[in-house]
Short mmCIF file of C-alpha atoms and ligand atoms in Angstrom, two decimals:
data_model
loop_
_atom_site.label_atom_id
_atom_site.label_comp_id
_atom_site.label_asym_id
_atom_site.label_seq_id
_atom_site.Cartn_x
_atom_site.Cartn_y
_atom_site.Cartn_z
CA MET A 1 -18.20 -20.98 5.82
CA SER A 2 -15.47 -22.87 7.67
CA LEU A 3 -12.63 -20.96 9.29
CA GLU A 4 -10.23 -22.74 6.97
CA GLY A 5 -12.22 -21.63 3.92
CA LYS A 6 -11.96 -18.01 5.00
CA SER A 7 -8.25 -17.89 5.67
CA ARG A 8 -6.02 -16.14 3.17
CA VAL A 9 -3.44 -18.09 1.14
CA ILE A 10 -0.60 -15.62 1.78
CA THR A 11 0.30 -15.38 5.48
CA THR A 12 3.15 -13.76 7.40
CA HIS A 13 4.73 -17.22 7.61
CA LYS A 14 4.49 -17.74 3.82
CA LEU A 15 6.16 -14.34 3.24
CA LEU A 16 9.03 -15.32 5.50
CA GLU A 17 9.44 -18.59 3.59
CA MET A 18 9.42 -16.65 0.30
CA LYS A 19 12.29 -14.50 1.56
CA GLN A 20 14.19 -17.56 2.76
CA ARG A 21 13.97 -19.28 -0.62
CA GLY A 22 14.69 -16.06 -2.54
CA GLU A 23 11.23 -15.72 -4.14
CA LYS A 24 10.45 -12.04 -4.67
CA ILE A 25 7.24 -10.71 -3.13
CA SER A 26 4.77 -8.70 -5.25
CA MET A 27 2.65 -6.00 -3.66
CA LEU A 28 0.27 -3.37 -5.09
CA THR A 29 -2.14 -0.90 -3.60
CA ALA A 30 -5.92 -1.16 -4.03
CA TYR A 31 -8.70 0.86 -2.48
CA ASP A 32 -11.87 -0.59 -3.98
CA TYR A 33 -13.65 -3.87 -4.79
CA THR A 34 -13.26 -3.88 -8.59
CA MET A 35 -9.52 -3.20 -8.71
CA ALA A 36 -8.80 -5.56 -5.80
CA LYS A 37 -10.65 -8.38 -7.59
CA ILE A 38 -8.52 -7.95 -10.72
CA ILE A 39 -5.18 -7.86 -8.95
CA ASP A 40 -6.14 -10.85 -6.79
CA GLU A 41 -7.01 -12.75 -10.00
CA ALA A 42 -3.59 -11.77 -11.42
CA GLY A 43 -1.90 -13.48 -8.46
CA ILE A 44 -0.54 -10.59 -6.38
CA ASP A 45 0.98 -11.62 -3.00
CA ILE A 46 0.03 -8.57 -0.92
CA ILE A 47 -2.60 -5.86 -1.39
CA LEU A 48 -1.89 -2.65 0.47
CA VAL A 49 -4.90 -0.49 1.25
CA GLY A 50 -2.55 2.48 1.27
CA ASP A 51 -3.23 5.90 2.66
CA SER A 52 -2.17 6.99 -0.85
CA ALA A 53 -5.95 6.70 -1.31
CA ALA A 54 -5.89 10.27 0.00
CA ASN A 55 -4.02 11.24 -3.20
CA VAL A 56 -5.31 8.97 -5.94
CA MET A 57 -8.90 8.48 -4.77
CA ALA A 58 -9.64 11.77 -3.02
CA GLY A 59 -7.30 14.21 -4.78
CA HIS A 60 -5.51 15.49 -1.66
CA GLU A 61 -1.96 16.76 -2.05
CA THR A 62 -0.65 14.72 0.89
CA THR A 63 -1.73 11.55 2.69
CA LEU A 64 -2.42 13.45 5.91
CA PRO A 65 -6.13 14.24 5.57
CA ILE A 66 -7.46 10.69 5.19
CA THR A 67 -9.40 9.54 8.24
CA LEU A 68 -9.72 6.24 10.10
CA ASP A 69 -13.32 5.87 8.89
CA GLN A 70 -12.28 6.44 5.28
CA MET A 71 -9.45 3.89 5.52
CA ILE A 72 -11.88 1.37 7.03
CA TYR A 73 -14.32 2.00 4.16
CA HIS A 74 -11.57 1.33 1.57
CA ALA A 75 -10.36 -1.74 3.46
CA GLN A 76 -13.89 -3.19 3.67
CA SER A 77 -14.34 -2.72 -0.10
CA VAL A 78 -11.06 -4.51 -0.83
CA MET A 79 -11.80 -7.32 1.64
CA ARG A 80 -15.08 -8.13 -0.12
CA ALA A 81 -13.08 -8.92 -3.28
CA VAL A 82 -10.03 -10.72 -2.05
CA LYS A 83 -9.36 -14.46 -1.74
CA ASN A 84 -5.61 -15.12 -1.91
CA PRO A 85 -3.39 -12.13 -1.11
CA MET A 86 -2.62 -10.82 2.33
CA VAL A 87 -4.42 -7.50 2.86
CA VAL A 88 -2.45 -4.86 4.76
CA VAL A 89 -4.09 -1.57 5.76
CA ASP A 90 -2.24 1.69 6.37
CA MET A 91 -2.94 3.30 9.73
CA PRO A 92 -3.71 6.92 8.83
CA PHE A 93 -1.81 9.91 10.11
CA GLY A 94 -2.71 10.91 13.66
CA THR A 95 -4.19 7.59 14.72
CA TYR A 96 -1.09 5.95 16.23
CA GLN A 97 1.72 8.48 16.69
CA GLY A 98 0.22 10.37 19.64
CA ASN A 99 0.08 7.62 22.24
CA SER A 100 0.10 3.85 22.26
CA LYS A 101 -3.36 3.55 23.83
CA GLU A 102 -4.90 5.46 20.95
CA ALA A 103 -2.80 3.38 18.54
CA VAL A 104 -4.26 0.14 19.88
CA HIS A 105 -7.78 1.57 19.75
CA SER A 106 -7.31 2.61 16.09
CA ALA A 107 -5.67 -0.71 15.17
CA ILE A 108 -8.47 -2.74 16.72
CA ARG A 109 -11.09 -0.66 14.93
CA ILE A 110 -9.49 -1.28 11.53
CA MET A 111 -9.08 -5.01 12.15
CA LYS A 112 -12.59 -5.54 13.60
CA GLU A 113 -14.47 -3.44 11.08
CA SER A 114 -12.56 -4.45 7.92
CA GLU A 115 -11.37 -7.99 8.81
CA ALA A 116 -8.06 -7.21 7.09
CA ASP A 117 -4.96 -9.29 7.80
CA ALA A 118 -2.39 -6.75 8.99
CA LEU A 119 -1.57 -3.07 9.46
CA LYS A 120 1.24 -0.80 8.27
CA VAL A 121 2.71 2.14 10.21
CA GLU A 122 5.29 4.76 9.25
CA GLY A 123 8.28 5.43 11.48
CA GLY A 124 10.93 3.75 13.61
CA ILE A 125 12.08 4.04 17.22
CA GLU A 126 9.87 7.09 17.86
CA ILE A 127 6.70 4.99 17.41
CA ILE A 128 8.04 1.72 18.86
CA GLU A 129 5.77 1.92 21.94
CA SER A 130 2.71 2.03 19.68
CA VAL A 131 4.10 -0.81 17.55
CA ASN A 132 4.67 -2.92 20.68
CA ARG A 133 1.16 -2.29 21.98
CA ILE A 134 -0.45 -3.15 18.65
CA LEU A 135 1.67 -6.30 18.32
CA SER A 136 0.70 -7.31 21.86
CA THR A 137 -2.92 -7.58 20.73
CA GLY A 138 -1.92 -10.15 18.11
CA ILE A 139 -2.21 -7.85 15.10
CA PRO A 140 0.62 -8.30 12.54
CA VAL A 141 2.44 -5.03 11.82
CA MET A 142 4.42 -3.98 8.75
CA GLY A 143 6.88 -1.10 9.19
CA HIS A 144 7.62 1.68 6.70
CA LEU A 145 10.89 3.65 6.65
CA GLY A 146 12.80 5.93 4.30
CA LEU A 147 10.47 8.41 2.65
CA THR A 148 7.47 8.31 4.95
CA PRO A 149 4.81 10.51 3.31
CA GLN A 150 2.96 11.14 6.61
CA SER A 151 6.05 13.15 7.70
CA ILE A 152 6.21 15.23 4.52
CA HIS A 153 5.98 18.50 6.43
CA LYS A 154 9.07 17.50 8.44
CA PHE A 155 11.06 16.53 5.32
CA GLY A 156 9.78 19.37 3.16
CA THR A 157 10.27 17.41 -0.10
CA TYR A 158 9.61 13.99 -1.62
CA SER A 159 13.29 13.59 -2.55
CA VAL A 160 15.43 10.48 -1.94
CA ARG A 161 16.02 9.79 1.78
CA ALA A 162 19.03 8.49 3.69
CA ARG A 163 21.73 9.52 1.22
CA GLU A 164 23.77 10.88 4.14
CA GLU A 165 25.52 8.39 6.42
CA ALA A 166 23.85 9.59 9.62
CA GLU A 167 20.36 9.17 8.17
CA ALA A 168 21.28 5.79 6.69
CA GLU A 169 22.57 4.61 10.09
CA LYS A 170 19.37 5.82 11.79
CA LEU A 171 17.32 3.96 9.18
CA ILE A 172 19.22 0.72 9.87
CA GLU A 173 18.72 1.18 13.64
CA ASP A 174 15.00 1.77 13.08
CA ALA A 175 14.72 -1.29 10.83
CA VAL A 176 16.42 -3.50 13.43
CA ALA A 177 14.18 -2.07 16.18
CA LEU A 178 11.04 -2.82 14.15
CA GLU A 179 12.21 -6.38 13.46
CA ASN A 180 13.12 -6.92 17.12
CA ALA A 181 9.72 -5.60 18.19
CA GLY A 182 8.11 -8.31 16.05
CA CYS A 183 7.08 -6.62 12.78
CA PHE A 184 6.56 -9.23 10.05
CA ALA A 185 7.81 -7.10 7.13
CA LEU A 186 9.15 -3.69 6.27
CA VAL A 187 8.55 -1.24 3.41
CA LEU A 188 11.51 0.93 2.37
CA GLU A 189 10.59 3.93 0.24
CA LYS A 190 12.87 6.00 -1.98
CA ILE A 191 16.33 5.30 -0.59
CA PRO A 192 19.61 4.40 -2.31
CA ALA A 193 19.59 0.86 -3.73
CA GLU A 194 22.76 -0.03 -1.83
CA LEU A 195 21.11 0.80 1.48
CA GLY A 196 17.99 -1.19 0.50
CA THR A 197 20.16 -4.25 -0.17
CA LYS A 198 22.04 -3.76 3.11
CA VAL A 199 18.83 -3.62 5.16
CA ALA A 200 17.29 -6.61 3.36
CA SER A 201 20.36 -8.75 4.00
CA ARG A 202 20.59 -7.63 7.63
CA LEU A 203 16.95 -8.41 8.48
CA LYS A 204 15.31 -11.82 8.63
CA ILE A 205 11.87 -10.37 7.82
CA PRO A 206 10.94 -9.51 4.20
CA VAL A 207 11.86 -6.01 3.03
CA ILE A 208 9.63 -4.62 0.30
CA GLY A 209 10.88 -1.67 -1.70
CA ILE A 210 9.38 1.23 -3.58
CA GLY A 211 12.32 3.04 -5.09
CA ALA A 212 14.74 1.00 -2.93
CA GLY A 213 16.44 -0.95 -5.70
CA ASN A 214 16.45 -4.59 -6.74
CA GLY A 215 18.30 -6.06 -3.77
CA VAL A 216 15.25 -6.09 -1.49
CA ASP A 217 12.83 -9.00 -1.07
CA GLY A 218 9.90 -7.58 -3.02
CA GLN A 219 8.43 -4.53 -4.72
CA VAL A 220 5.36 -2.36 -4.22
CA LEU A 221 3.84 0.30 -6.47
CA VAL A 222 0.70 2.38 -6.34
CA LEU A 223 -1.76 0.65 -8.71
CA HIS A 224 -3.00 3.87 -10.34
CA ASP A 225 0.60 4.89 -11.09
CA MET A 226 1.73 1.59 -12.64
CA LEU A 227 -1.43 1.41 -14.75
CA GLY A 228 -0.77 4.91 -16.09
CA LEU A 229 -4.02 6.31 -14.70
CA THR A 230 -2.14 9.08 -12.93
CA GLN A 231 0.02 11.27 -15.14
CA GLU A 232 1.49 14.03 -13.02
CA PHE A 233 3.55 11.67 -10.80
CA SER A 234 6.72 10.38 -12.53
CA PRO A 235 9.48 9.37 -10.11
CA ARG A 236 12.40 7.34 -11.50
CA PHE A 237 11.28 4.18 -9.66
CA LEU A 238 7.88 4.10 -11.36
CA ARG A 239 7.55 1.61 -14.22
CA ARG A 240 4.28 2.20 -16.10
CA TYR A 241 2.78 -1.01 -17.46
CA HIS A 242 -0.05 0.63 -19.33
CA ASN A 243 -1.47 3.98 -20.34
CA LEU A 244 -4.97 3.65 -18.92
CA HIS A 245 -5.34 7.41 -18.81
CA ASP A 246 -5.24 7.64 -22.61
CA GLU A 247 -7.36 4.51 -23.06
CA MET A 248 -10.07 5.85 -20.75
CA LEU A 249 -9.94 9.27 -22.28
CA GLY A 250 -10.39 7.76 -25.76
CA ALA A 251 -13.26 5.52 -24.61
CA VAL A 252 -15.12 8.36 -22.89
CA LYS A 253 -14.62 10.66 -25.90
CA ASN A 254 -16.03 7.94 -28.20
CA TYR A 255 -19.03 7.52 -25.88
CA ILE A 256 -19.77 11.24 -25.89
CA SER A 257 -19.41 11.41 -29.64
CA ASP A 258 -21.74 8.40 -30.15
CA ILE A 259 -24.41 10.10 -28.02
CA LYS A 260 -24.08 13.40 -29.84
CA SER A 261 -24.25 11.72 -33.25
CA LYS A 262 -27.31 9.68 -32.09
CA ASP A 263 -25.43 6.45 -32.89
CA PHE A 264 -25.85 5.22 -29.29
CA PRO A 265 -28.02 3.38 -28.45
CA ASN A 266 -28.65 1.50 -31.68
CA GLU A 267 -31.45 -0.99 -32.49
CA ARG A 268 -29.75 -3.86 -30.62
CA GLU A 269 -29.12 -1.74 -27.54
CA GLN A 270 -32.75 -0.90 -26.80
CA TYR A 271 -35.92 -2.75 -25.71
O1 LIG B 301 0.14 4.45 0.85
C1 LIG B 301 0.84 3.83 0.05
O2 LIG B 301 0.48 3.62 -1.12
C2 LIG B 301 2.13 3.34 0.50
C3 LIG B 301 3.04 2.75 -0.52
C4 LIG B 301 3.65 3.82 -1.34
C5 LIG B 301 4.06 1.85 0.08
O3 LIG B 301 2.45 3.45 1.64
#
């Protein structure tokens, strides 16, 4: 296959152009081949192989336990499916915060072994050395500020961030630092809409929100949440587009009942 044939349609440059012409960017998580194939077919701009896989795929309470190997496995599965969207992979907790040398090592492993397009990291000025080192290798980096789930034990809750002026100012400083370092985009999670709008208009790079209001340059949701597969998680920002939980439950109940009643398989379903 030619190099051109392999390259993704959505690039960092295209995302910048989308922001400049006011076209909103769509982003969803995916962790496996089948789901990634469907959301690619639907025309999504960015797929995030999020460390939320720790929650929705593995059942952990936080995103902290997921490992580099597990993230690479999810990213490889998604990459086998995807043609058009940019694929961004979350760097898992503990693989980039400690020191920048380890950050580069982790980043290179994800990019080499998954062939994804970019990485996402949580945090601002405190991780800027790692961000710089990763960017220096030529890997595109997306930032993530506001509610950063890898720091949940520092925050103590999943409540809205940066309501207070000091925290809002720190968030703006962090956002500017990430843009100046060379990040190509930024995720803002669970912050007041007014602050989301302020950051998006201050930065040249696209700002993608999850619970950051409508004044940002794009939106991201966790696929399993917006499809209604997960039920226990119901923040205000979550719009459910389906109730797959109930549909699956009904389908599986019908299957069990057809087996028990000896209706399945019927004449046409056997050899
Ligand atoms: O891991 C994830 O799914 C994320 C999104 C919530 C932005 O980081």
